[in-house]
Amino acid sequence: MTTNTYIHGIGMTKFGTHVDRTLKELLLDASRQALEDAGRPKVDAVFVGNFLAGSMSNQEILGAIVANDLGLGFVPTAKVEGACASGGIALRQAVLAVMSGEHDTVLVAGVEKMKHAKTAEVTQAINAAMDTDSSEKSAGLTFPGFFGVLANRYFHETGASKKHLAMVALKNRENAMNNSLAQFTKETSLDEIMNARMITDPLGLFDCSPMTDGAAALVISRKPSGIHIKASSLVSGPTQMQDAADLLSIPAIGESGRHAYEKAGLGPEDIDVVEIHDCFSMTEMIAIEELGFFPRLEGWKAVEKGLTKASGEKPVNTSGGLLSRGHPIGATGLAQIYQLVRQLRGDAANQVEGARIALAQNLGGTGSYSAVHILERV
Amino acid sequence: MKKLKVYFCCGHETVVKRVYCPTCGTDGISEREVEDKGRIYSFTKIHVPPSEFAHLAPYYVALVQLDGTNAKVTARMTEDIAIGDKVELFNVEDGAYVYKKA
Ligand SMILES: [Zn+2]
């Protein structure tokens, strides 16, 4: 079933390091941009996507802060947590709130501030998205580590190598170079990516999304606009690597994609432009397979042929993706939508000519959550 | 040496204990002990650890395909390893399965 919910406004801060701006300032900046882009409608509810503000900034009540500081009045608000999928899940809750008939117009915002902390502290805080009561977390597995284990097996079973992961990272950097809101816009090369410092074998620095400060926001409504949210889906999946039936599959991505295609009455072949959750280069490889864009265990061939470049037949992450646009965790799912709305409006960085149908996929944990939204220019 | 437990129902075996079987929905999940030996299914060498494991880095995290079951277990190791290497459980440290080459 389609949502009959429309996007009216989008907002996004620059992603990167915001030493002089607080979490709240970033959140309010993106929210204000979205409200003004939407023509300052009356807002009936607010959902905020965030993962680390409690543990790293000692800040909760984000929903109430947005409503209060934007002067929205006595409206219902909530913070939504789903690790790196927090933003996508917040959007889905907002869509459901409109679909239910309870609200006409909802503000959805996502934010994260991470750059003030040390890498080890951030890695530790992010590990809250693993099952703490598991032998796997006790073994010292990390999120990059999970995708490193997956990558080594993927190499073992296919003809892929570290070079193919580097091609994903290079493509996303090339896209980010045209996106003024992206965190990394400096030119790089396959050579630099291949020889970068190792984080978790075989993933090097460029294969891993960075720590990022930033916020993004949307205004959605039952009132029609030029951008229809054709489908919204969300599933939970395995929470531990050692419990996966197939290490080379992230079933939450595949299932959320199938649900969204079914609701939209579309298939992977109908999608003109895609933002997927490339928290690691390896994740993008698996996701383009799980979402049905390329056959299983053959994503690397598509990457080698350049099919996922902005100029390719299935443009993936024209924003630069998490790898180069940046990954302020709670904002990521909404930054994906920001880029896709720009694509459908026709004024995006790395504009895909005539884009009409767009898909965003937002992952939480190692496959614990996956949210998919399909947008249509109407 | 310690034995590992696997939980099984509807043809699926896993080291993760569940309340209900995701296939048949019942709580009729059985458990049995399995050999702690296996082979490296895949692995990574972690150079950038979370703060609680900083003193161990760099270390390996391996997914071990256990012998005599289709279940796998996540293990920590310190030796250089490759896919297919034979390994066995060495110790359980603070809830972690620590494996060594067999
Ligand atoms: Zn069963």
Short mmCIF file of C-alpha atoms and ligand atoms in Angstrom, two decimals:
data_model
loop_
_atom_site.label_atom_id
_atom_site.label_comp_id
_atom_site.label_asym_id
_atom_site.label_seq_id
_atom_site.Cartn_x
_atom_site.Cartn_y
_atom_site.Cartn_z
CA MET A 1 0.00 0.00 0.00
CA THR A 2 1.29 3.42 -0.90
CA THR A 3 1.47 6.13 1.74
CA ASN A 4 -0.28 9.17 0.19
CA THR A 5 2.28 11.17 2.14
CA TYR A 6 4.35 13.87 0.47
CA ILE A 7 7.63 15.66 1.11
CA HIS A 8 7.27 19.45 1.32
CA GLY A 9 10.57 20.64 2.69
CA ILE A 10 14.17 19.53 3.16
CA GLY A 11 17.06 20.87 5.20
CA MET A 12 20.63 19.81 5.88
CA THR A 13 23.71 21.29 7.54
CA LYS A 14 27.13 20.80 6.07
CA PHE A 15 28.49 17.45 7.24
CA GLY A 16 31.92 17.43 8.87
CA THR A 17 33.42 18.96 11.99
CA HIS A 18 31.37 21.60 13.80
CA VAL A 19 33.59 22.57 16.73
CA ASP A 20 31.70 25.78 17.42
CA ARG A 21 28.15 24.50 17.02
CA THR A 22 26.24 22.46 19.58
CA LEU A 23 24.09 19.42 18.85
CA LYS A 24 21.01 21.60 19.37
CA GLU A 25 22.21 24.28 16.98
CA LEU A 26 22.74 21.71 14.22
CA LEU A 27 19.34 20.13 14.87
CA LEU A 28 17.54 23.49 14.82
CA ASP A 29 19.44 24.69 11.72
CA ALA A 30 18.37 21.68 9.60
CA SER A 31 14.82 21.83 10.99
CA ARG A 32 14.48 25.53 10.23
CA GLN A 33 15.72 25.03 6.66
CA ALA A 34 13.15 22.25 6.14
CA LEU A 35 10.31 24.36 7.54
CA GLU A 36 11.21 27.35 5.38
CA ASP A 37 11.60 25.16 2.30
CA ALA A 38 8.08 23.88 3.03
CA GLY A 39 6.69 27.42 3.38
CA ARG A 40 6.39 27.39 7.20
CA PRO A 41 3.37 25.05 7.57
CA LYS A 42 1.73 24.34 10.92
CA VAL A 43 3.54 21.30 12.37
CA ASP A 44 1.41 18.70 14.17
CA ALA A 45 4.17 16.40 15.48
CA VAL A 46 7.96 15.93 15.55
CA PHE A 47 10.10 12.81 15.31
CA VAL A 48 13.87 13.03 15.88
CA GLY A 49 16.34 10.32 14.85
CA ASN A 50 19.40 10.11 17.07
CA PHE A 51 21.71 7.41 18.45
CA LEU A 52 24.52 8.89 20.58
CA ALA A 53 23.35 12.18 22.11
CA GLY A 54 22.62 10.46 25.43
CA SER A 55 25.95 8.66 25.71
CA MET A 56 28.23 11.24 24.09
CA SER A 57 26.59 14.63 24.72
CA ASN A 58 24.51 13.86 27.84
CA GLN A 59 21.50 15.17 25.94
CA GLU A 60 18.08 13.59 25.58
CA ILE A 61 14.56 15.14 25.17
CA LEU A 62 15.50 16.11 21.60
CA GLY A 63 11.88 16.04 20.43
CA ALA A 64 10.75 18.50 23.09
CA ILE A 65 13.74 20.75 22.43
CA VAL A 66 12.86 20.99 18.74
CA ALA A 67 9.20 21.75 19.47
CA ASN A 68 10.04 24.29 22.15
CA ASP A 69 12.85 26.16 20.44
CA LEU A 70 11.01 26.31 17.12
CA GLY A 71 7.89 27.54 18.92
CA LEU A 72 5.73 24.70 17.61
CA GLY A 73 3.44 24.67 20.66
CA PHE A 74 2.08 21.70 22.60
CA VAL A 75 2.62 19.06 19.91
CA PRO A 76 3.54 15.40 20.39
CA THR A 77 7.23 14.62 19.85
CA ALA A 78 9.51 11.59 20.24
CA LYS A 79 13.09 10.54 19.74
CA VAL A 80 13.58 7.40 17.67
CA GLU A 81 16.58 5.09 18.09
CA GLY A 82 17.63 2.33 15.72
CA ALA A 83 21.42 2.69 15.67
CA CYS A 84 22.51 3.97 12.23
CA ALA A 85 18.94 3.52 10.94
CA SER A 86 17.54 6.01 13.49
CA GLY A 87 16.82 8.62 10.81
CA GLY A 88 15.09 6.23 8.43
CA ILE A 89 13.00 4.79 11.25
CA ALA A 90 12.05 8.31 12.42
CA LEU A 91 10.83 9.07 8.90
CA ARG A 92 8.82 5.86 8.84
CA GLN A 93 7.19 6.72 12.20
CA ALA A 94 6.27 10.13 10.80
CA VAL A 95 4.82 8.55 7.65
CA LEU A 96 2.76 6.12 9.76
CA ALA A 97 1.52 9.03 11.89
CA VAL A 98 0.24 10.75 8.74
CA MET A 99 -1.18 7.53 7.28
CA SER A 100 -3.07 6.85 10.51
CA GLY A 101 -4.95 10.13 10.12
CA GLU A 102 -3.70 11.42 13.45
CA HIS A 103 -1.48 14.17 11.97
CA ASP A 104 -1.52 16.25 8.78
CA THR A 105 2.03 17.61 8.79
CA VAL A 106 5.08 16.22 10.61
CA LEU A 107 8.65 17.47 11.03
CA VAL A 108 11.31 14.74 10.99
CA ALA A 109 14.86 15.62 11.97
CA GLY A 110 18.05 13.66 12.58
CA VAL A 111 21.25 14.75 14.26
CA GLU A 112 24.57 13.50 15.62
CA LYS A 113 27.65 15.11 17.12
CA MET A 114 30.67 12.80 17.29
CA LYS A 115 33.82 14.74 16.43
CA HIS A 116 34.47 16.04 19.96
CA ALA A 117 35.34 12.52 21.18
CA LYS A 118 38.29 10.18 20.62
CA THR A 119 37.96 7.35 18.07
CA ALA A 120 38.17 4.60 20.71
CA GLU A 121 35.39 6.27 22.74
CA VAL A 122 33.17 6.62 19.68
CA THR A 123 33.86 2.99 18.67
CA GLN A 124 32.93 1.96 22.20
CA ALA A 125 29.71 4.02 22.16
CA ILE A 126 28.73 2.69 18.73
CA ASN A 127 29.22 -0.85 20.04
CA ALA A 128 26.02 -0.26 22.05
CA ALA A 129 24.37 -1.34 18.78
CA MET A 130 25.67 -4.88 19.32
CA ASP A 131 24.13 -7.46 21.67
CA THR A 132 26.06 -6.74 24.87
CA ASP A 133 24.93 -10.05 26.36
CA SER A 134 26.72 -12.07 23.66
CA SER A 135 30.02 -13.93 23.40
CA GLU A 136 30.55 -12.13 20.11
CA LYS A 137 30.74 -8.68 21.65
CA SER A 138 32.97 -10.10 24.40
CA ALA A 139 35.29 -11.43 21.67
CA GLY A 140 35.98 -7.84 20.63
CA LEU A 141 34.06 -7.70 17.37
CA THR A 142 33.41 -4.18 16.06
CA PHE A 143 31.16 -2.87 13.29
CA PRO A 144 34.04 -2.41 10.86
CA GLY A 145 35.22 -5.83 12.05
CA PHE A 146 31.95 -7.51 11.03
CA PHE A 147 32.26 -6.10 7.51
CA GLY A 148 35.94 -7.09 7.42
CA VAL A 149 34.98 -10.71 8.19
CA LEU A 150 32.29 -10.50 5.53
CA ALA A 151 34.70 -9.00 2.98
CA ASN A 152 37.33 -11.72 3.43
CA ARG A 153 34.70 -14.42 2.83
CA TYR A 154 33.28 -12.49 -0.14
CA PHE A 155 36.78 -12.39 -1.69
CA HIS A 156 37.12 -16.14 -0.98
CA GLU A 157 33.87 -17.02 -2.78
CA THR A 158 34.01 -14.57 -5.69
CA GLY A 159 36.62 -13.01 -7.96
CA ALA A 160 36.45 -9.79 -5.98
CA SER A 161 39.43 -8.24 -4.23
CA LYS A 162 40.32 -5.18 -2.17
CA LYS A 163 40.53 -3.25 -5.45
CA HIS A 164 36.76 -3.59 -5.95
CA LEU A 165 36.08 -2.16 -2.51
CA ALA A 166 38.45 0.68 -3.35
CA MET A 167 36.44 1.34 -6.53
CA VAL A 168 33.31 1.79 -4.40
CA ALA A 169 35.13 4.22 -2.11
CA LEU A 170 36.60 6.13 -5.08
CA LYS A 171 33.23 6.44 -6.82
CA ASN A 172 31.62 7.85 -3.67
CA ARG A 173 34.48 10.31 -3.20
CA GLU A 174 34.16 11.46 -6.81
CA ASN A 175 30.45 12.09 -6.18
CA ALA A 176 31.13 13.95 -2.93
CA MET A 177 33.57 16.27 -4.71
CA ASN A 178 30.51 17.85 -6.38
CA ASN A 179 28.46 18.04 -3.17
CA SER A 180 29.14 21.21 -1.18
CA LEU A 181 27.50 19.71 1.93
CA ALA A 182 29.76 16.61 1.95
CA GLN A 183 32.45 16.00 4.57
CA PHE A 184 35.20 14.85 2.17
CA THR A 185 35.58 16.72 -1.11
CA LYS A 186 39.32 16.26 -1.67
CA GLU A 187 40.37 14.28 -4.72
CA THR A 188 41.87 10.83 -4.09
CA SER A 189 43.05 7.86 -6.14
CA LEU A 190 42.69 4.09 -6.21
CA ASP A 191 46.32 3.93 -5.13
CA GLU A 192 45.85 6.13 -2.09
CA ILE A 193 42.74 4.18 -1.06
CA MET A 194 44.45 0.79 -1.51
CA ASN A 195 47.48 1.81 0.54
CA ALA A 196 45.70 3.65 3.34
CA ARG A 197 46.10 2.69 6.99
CA MET A 198 44.40 -0.62 7.83
CA ILE A 199 41.41 -0.38 10.17
CA THR A 200 40.23 -4.00 10.16
CA ASP A 201 41.69 -6.28 7.50
CA PRO A 202 40.90 -5.94 4.57
CA LEU A 203 39.16 -2.61 5.23
CA GLY A 204 41.37 0.47 5.26
CA LEU A 205 40.62 4.04 6.24
CA PHE A 206 38.77 4.88 2.99
CA ASP A 207 36.59 1.75 3.26
CA CYS A 208 35.08 3.01 6.53
CA SER A 209 32.59 5.82 7.01
CA PRO A 210 33.96 8.65 9.17
CA MET A 211 32.85 10.23 12.42
CA THR A 212 30.73 13.24 11.49
CA ASP A 213 28.82 16.15 13.00
CA GLY A 214 25.65 17.15 11.19
CA ALA A 215 21.89 17.25 10.92
CA ALA A 216 19.18 16.81 8.29
CA ALA A 217 15.41 17.36 8.36
CA LEU A 218 12.24 16.92 6.32
CA VAL A 219 8.67 18.18 6.43
CA ILE A 220 6.08 15.65 5.29
CA SER A 221 2.34 16.04 4.93
CA ARG A 222 -0.84 14.44 3.61
CA LYS A 223 -1.21 17.53 1.40
CA PRO A 224 0.13 16.78 -2.08
CA SER A 225 3.49 18.08 -3.28
CA GLY A 226 5.79 17.18 -6.15
CA ILE A 227 7.43 14.33 -4.19
CA HIS A 228 5.31 11.35 -3.13
CA ILE A 229 6.62 8.79 -0.61
CA LYS A 230 5.49 5.78 -2.58
CA ALA A 231 6.61 3.19 -0.01
CA SER A 232 8.02 2.98 3.49
CA SER A 233 9.30 -0.30 4.90
CA LEU A 234 11.26 -1.42 7.93
CA VAL A 235 12.43 -4.81 9.18
CA SER A 236 14.63 -6.13 11.95
CA GLY A 237 17.20 -8.82 11.22
CA PRO A 238 19.90 -10.95 12.89
CA THR A 239 21.73 -9.17 15.70
CA GLN A 240 24.80 -11.41 15.74
CA MET A 241 27.27 -12.50 13.05
CA GLN A 242 27.54 -16.01 14.50
CA ASP A 243 23.76 -16.44 14.14
CA ALA A 244 23.62 -15.53 10.43
CA ALA A 245 22.34 -18.33 8.21
CA ASP A 246 24.53 -16.95 5.40
CA LEU A 247 27.39 -14.56 6.16
CA LEU A 248 27.27 -13.11 2.63
CA SER A 249 23.66 -12.02 2.96
CA ILE A 250 22.23 -9.19 5.08
CA PRO A 251 18.62 -10.39 5.03
CA ALA A 252 17.23 -7.21 6.62
CA ILE A 253 18.30 -5.27 3.51
CA GLY A 254 16.75 -7.79 1.14
CA GLU A 255 13.50 -8.11 3.10
CA SER A 256 13.04 -4.35 3.53
CA GLY A 257 13.64 -3.95 -0.21
CA ARG A 258 11.11 -6.64 -1.11
CA HIS A 259 8.47 -5.09 1.18
CA ALA A 260 9.05 -1.64 -0.33
CA TYR A 261 8.93 -2.89 -3.94
CA GLU A 262 5.69 -4.74 -3.19
CA LYS A 263 4.05 -1.71 -1.54
CA ALA A 264 5.14 0.53 -4.43
CA GLY A 265 4.20 -1.96 -7.13
CA LEU A 266 7.70 -1.52 -8.54
CA GLY A 267 10.85 -3.57 -8.98
CA PRO A 268 14.58 -2.83 -8.82
CA GLU A 269 14.59 -2.17 -12.57
CA ASP A 270 12.25 0.82 -12.05
CA ILE A 271 14.59 2.73 -9.75
CA ASP A 272 16.39 5.66 -11.39
CA VAL A 273 18.64 6.76 -8.54
CA VAL A 274 19.67 5.18 -5.24
CA GLU A 275 21.11 6.19 -1.88
CA ILE A 276 22.23 3.12 0.06
CA HIS A 277 23.86 2.67 3.42
CA ASP A 278 27.58 2.38 2.60
CA CYS A 279 28.79 2.50 6.21
CA PHE A 280 31.63 0.44 4.72
CA SER A 281 32.56 -0.12 1.07
CA MET A 282 31.70 -3.80 1.59
CA THR A 283 28.20 -2.87 2.79
CA GLU A 284 27.46 -1.11 -0.49
CA MET A 285 28.60 -4.22 -2.38
CA ILE A 286 26.18 -6.47 -0.44
CA ALA A 287 23.33 -3.92 -0.55
CA ILE A 288 23.34 -3.53 -4.35
CA GLU A 289 22.90 -7.32 -4.48
CA GLU A 290 20.29 -7.56 -1.71
CA LEU A 291 18.18 -4.80 -3.28
CA GLY A 292 18.08 -6.76 -6.53
CA PHE A 293 20.05 -4.31 -8.67
CA PHE A 294 22.64 -6.98 -9.48
CA PRO A 295 22.78 -10.78 -9.01
CA ARG A 296 24.01 -12.25 -5.74
CA LEU A 297 27.82 -12.40 -5.46
CA GLU A 298 28.13 -10.33 -8.66
CA GLY A 299 27.93 -6.80 -7.29
CA TRP A 300 31.70 -6.51 -7.73
CA LYS A 301 31.35 -7.04 -11.47
CA ALA A 302 28.87 -4.16 -11.68
CA VAL A 303 31.27 -1.97 -9.71
CA GLU A 304 34.13 -2.95 -12.03
CA LYS A 305 32.04 -1.95 -15.06
CA GLY A 306 31.15 1.40 -13.48
CA LEU A 307 27.42 0.65 -13.50
CA THR A 308 26.90 2.31 -10.10
CA LYS A 309 28.63 5.57 -11.02
CA ALA A 310 26.51 8.72 -11.34
CA SER A 311 26.73 8.25 -15.13
CA GLY A 312 26.05 4.50 -14.93
CA GLU A 313 22.82 2.58 -15.47
CA LYS A 314 22.10 2.36 -11.69
CA PRO A 315 23.56 5.46 -9.98
CA VAL A 316 24.29 4.67 -6.32
CA ASN A 317 25.13 7.30 -3.72
CA THR A 318 25.27 10.38 -5.91
CA SER A 319 25.64 12.38 -2.67
CA GLY A 320 28.96 10.70 -1.88
CA GLY A 321 27.33 8.21 0.46
CA LEU A 322 28.22 7.66 4.08
CA LEU A 323 31.84 7.12 3.04
CA SER A 324 32.37 10.66 1.72
CA ARG A 325 29.22 12.72 2.40
CA GLY A 326 29.76 11.66 6.02
CA HIS A 327 27.80 9.67 8.60
CA PRO A 328 26.33 11.68 11.49
CA ILE A 329 24.49 8.58 12.59
CA GLY A 330 20.98 9.83 13.42
CA ALA A 331 20.97 12.22 10.45
CA THR A 332 22.13 9.76 7.78
CA GLY A 333 18.74 8.27 6.85
CA LEU A 334 17.35 11.79 6.30
CA ALA A 335 20.42 13.04 4.43
CA GLN A 336 19.77 10.20 1.97
CA ILE A 337 16.23 11.52 1.42
CA TYR A 338 17.58 15.09 1.13
CA GLN A 339 19.79 14.01 -1.78
CA LEU A 340 17.00 12.04 -3.47
CA VAL A 341 14.52 14.93 -3.21
CA ARG A 342 17.15 17.14 -4.86
CA GLN A 343 17.49 14.48 -7.57
CA LEU A 344 13.73 14.42 -8.17
CA ARG A 345 13.55 18.22 -8.14
CA GLY A 346 16.34 18.22 -10.73
CA ASP A 347 18.91 20.31 -8.85
CA ALA A 348 21.10 17.68 -7.16
CA ALA A 349 24.85 17.29 -7.01
CA ASN A 350 25.60 14.70 -9.74
CA GLN A 351 22.10 15.15 -11.17
CA VAL A 352 20.73 12.05 -12.91
CA GLU A 353 18.91 13.28 -16.00
CA GLY A 354 15.13 12.85 -15.72
CA ALA A 355 15.18 10.91 -12.43
CA ARG A 356 11.60 10.05 -11.45
CA ILE A 357 11.80 7.10 -9.01
CA ALA A 358 14.34 7.05 -6.17
CA LEU A 359 15.16 4.56 -3.42
CA ALA A 360 16.86 5.08 -0.04
CA GLN A 361 18.07 2.21 2.15
CA ASN A 362 19.22 2.91 5.72
CA LEU A 363 20.91 0.17 7.80
CA GLY A 364 21.23 -0.13 11.58
CA GLY A 365 23.79 -2.32 13.31
CA THR A 366 25.24 -5.22 11.31
CA GLY A 367 21.80 -5.87 9.82
CA SER A 368 19.67 -5.38 12.92
CA TYR A 369 17.48 -2.85 11.12
CA SER A 370 16.91 -1.84 7.53
CA ALA A 371 14.53 0.90 6.42
CA VAL A 372 13.68 1.51 2.75
CA HIS A 373 11.80 4.47 1.29
CA ILE A 374 10.81 4.81 -2.36
CA LEU A 375 10.11 8.34 -3.62
CA GLU A 376 8.31 9.32 -6.81
CA ARG A 377 8.22 12.62 -8.66
CA VAL A 378 4.54 13.38 -9.31
CA MET B 1 38.27 -29.11 27.18
CA LYS B 2 34.98 -27.24 27.36
CA LYS B 3 32.15 -28.28 25.08
CA LEU B 4 30.10 -25.75 23.16
CA LYS B 5 26.31 -25.84 23.09
CA VAL B 6 24.20 -25.42 19.99
CA TYR B 7 20.44 -24.88 19.86
CA PHE B 8 18.40 -26.49 17.09
CA CYS B 9 14.90 -26.66 15.68
CA CYS B 10 13.45 -27.03 12.18
CA GLY B 11 16.84 -27.97 10.76
CA HIS B 12 18.61 -24.80 11.91
CA GLU B 13 21.48 -24.96 14.39
CA THR B 14 23.01 -21.93 16.10
CA VAL B 15 25.03 -21.03 19.18
CA VAL B 16 22.49 -18.27 19.92
CA LYS B 17 19.72 -19.28 22.30
CA ARG B 18 16.21 -18.11 21.38
CA VAL B 19 12.90 -18.14 23.25
CA TYR B 20 10.85 -19.33 20.25
CA CYS B 21 11.90 -20.94 16.98
CA PRO B 22 11.55 -18.39 14.14
CA THR B 23 10.42 -21.14 11.75
CA CYS B 24 7.77 -23.10 13.69
CA GLY B 25 7.09 -20.59 16.47
CA THR B 26 7.25 -23.15 19.29
CA ASP B 27 9.54 -23.18 22.31
CA GLY B 28 10.58 -26.73 21.41
CA ILE B 29 14.19 -25.73 20.73
CA SER B 30 16.61 -28.52 21.69
CA GLU B 31 20.20 -28.16 22.74
CA ARG B 32 23.21 -30.41 22.44
CA GLU B 33 26.92 -30.26 23.06
CA VAL B 34 29.23 -30.14 20.07
CA GLU B 35 32.97 -30.43 19.55
CA ASP B 36 34.79 -27.17 20.16
CA LYS B 37 36.97 -27.79 17.09
CA GLY B 38 36.36 -26.23 13.72
CA ARG B 39 37.78 -24.38 10.74
CA ILE B 40 38.16 -20.68 10.03
CA TYR B 41 35.16 -19.65 7.91
CA SER B 42 36.34 -16.04 7.76
CA PHE B 43 38.19 -13.50 9.89
CA THR B 44 39.45 -9.98 10.30
CA LYS B 45 42.43 -8.44 12.06
CA ILE B 46 41.22 -5.55 14.18
CA HIS B 47 43.70 -2.68 14.31
CA VAL B 48 41.28 -0.08 15.72
CA PRO B 49 39.48 -1.56 18.74
CA PRO B 50 36.85 -0.10 21.06
CA SER B 51 38.41 1.29 24.25
CA GLU B 52 37.61 -1.83 26.33
CA PHE B 53 39.78 -3.99 24.03
CA ALA B 54 42.55 -1.44 23.36
CA HIS B 55 45.07 -3.45 25.42
CA LEU B 56 44.61 -6.50 23.12
CA ALA B 57 45.02 -4.80 19.71
CA PRO B 58 45.80 -5.83 17.11
CA TYR B 59 43.80 -9.03 17.47
CA TYR B 60 41.86 -11.33 15.19
CA VAL B 61 38.13 -11.97 15.31
CA ALA B 62 37.25 -15.16 13.47
CA LEU B 63 34.02 -16.84 12.49
CA VAL B 64 34.64 -20.54 13.14
CA GLN B 65 32.67 -23.23 11.32
CA LEU B 66 32.29 -25.85 14.05
CA ASP B 67 32.81 -29.54 13.30
CA GLY B 68 29.73 -31.77 13.30
CA THR B 69 27.13 -28.97 13.11
CA ASN B 70 26.18 -26.20 10.71
CA ALA B 71 26.52 -23.68 13.55
CA LYS B 72 29.36 -21.15 13.64
CA VAL B 73 30.90 -19.33 16.58
CA THR B 74 32.64 -15.97 16.79
CA ALA B 75 36.07 -16.28 18.40
CA ARG B 76 39.05 -14.11 19.31
CA MET B 77 42.53 -15.22 18.24
CA THR B 78 46.04 -13.82 18.31
CA GLU B 79 47.83 -16.02 15.74
CA ASP B 80 47.95 -15.24 12.01
CA ILE B 81 45.16 -17.22 10.35
CA ALA B 82 43.63 -17.97 6.95
CA ILE B 83 40.26 -19.29 5.78
CA GLY B 84 40.17 -23.09 6.20
CA ASP B 85 42.71 -23.28 9.07
CA LYS B 86 41.89 -25.88 11.74
CA VAL B 87 41.31 -24.31 15.15
CA GLU B 88 40.14 -25.34 18.63
CA LEU B 89 38.79 -23.66 21.72
CA PHE B 90 41.58 -22.66 24.08
CA ASN B 91 39.80 -20.74 26.80
CA VAL B 92 36.72 -18.74 27.70
CA GLU B 93 37.83 -15.29 28.89
CA ASP B 94 35.29 -12.76 30.19
CA GLY B 95 32.56 -14.37 28.10
CA ALA B 96 34.70 -14.54 24.93
CA TYR B 97 35.65 -17.76 23.14
CA VAL B 98 39.40 -17.65 22.62
CA TYR B 99 40.60 -20.06 19.94
CA LYS B 100 44.04 -21.35 18.93
CA LYS B 101 45.29 -23.12 15.83
CA ALA B 102 44.87 -26.89 16.19
ZN ZN C 1 11.13 -24.91 14.92
#
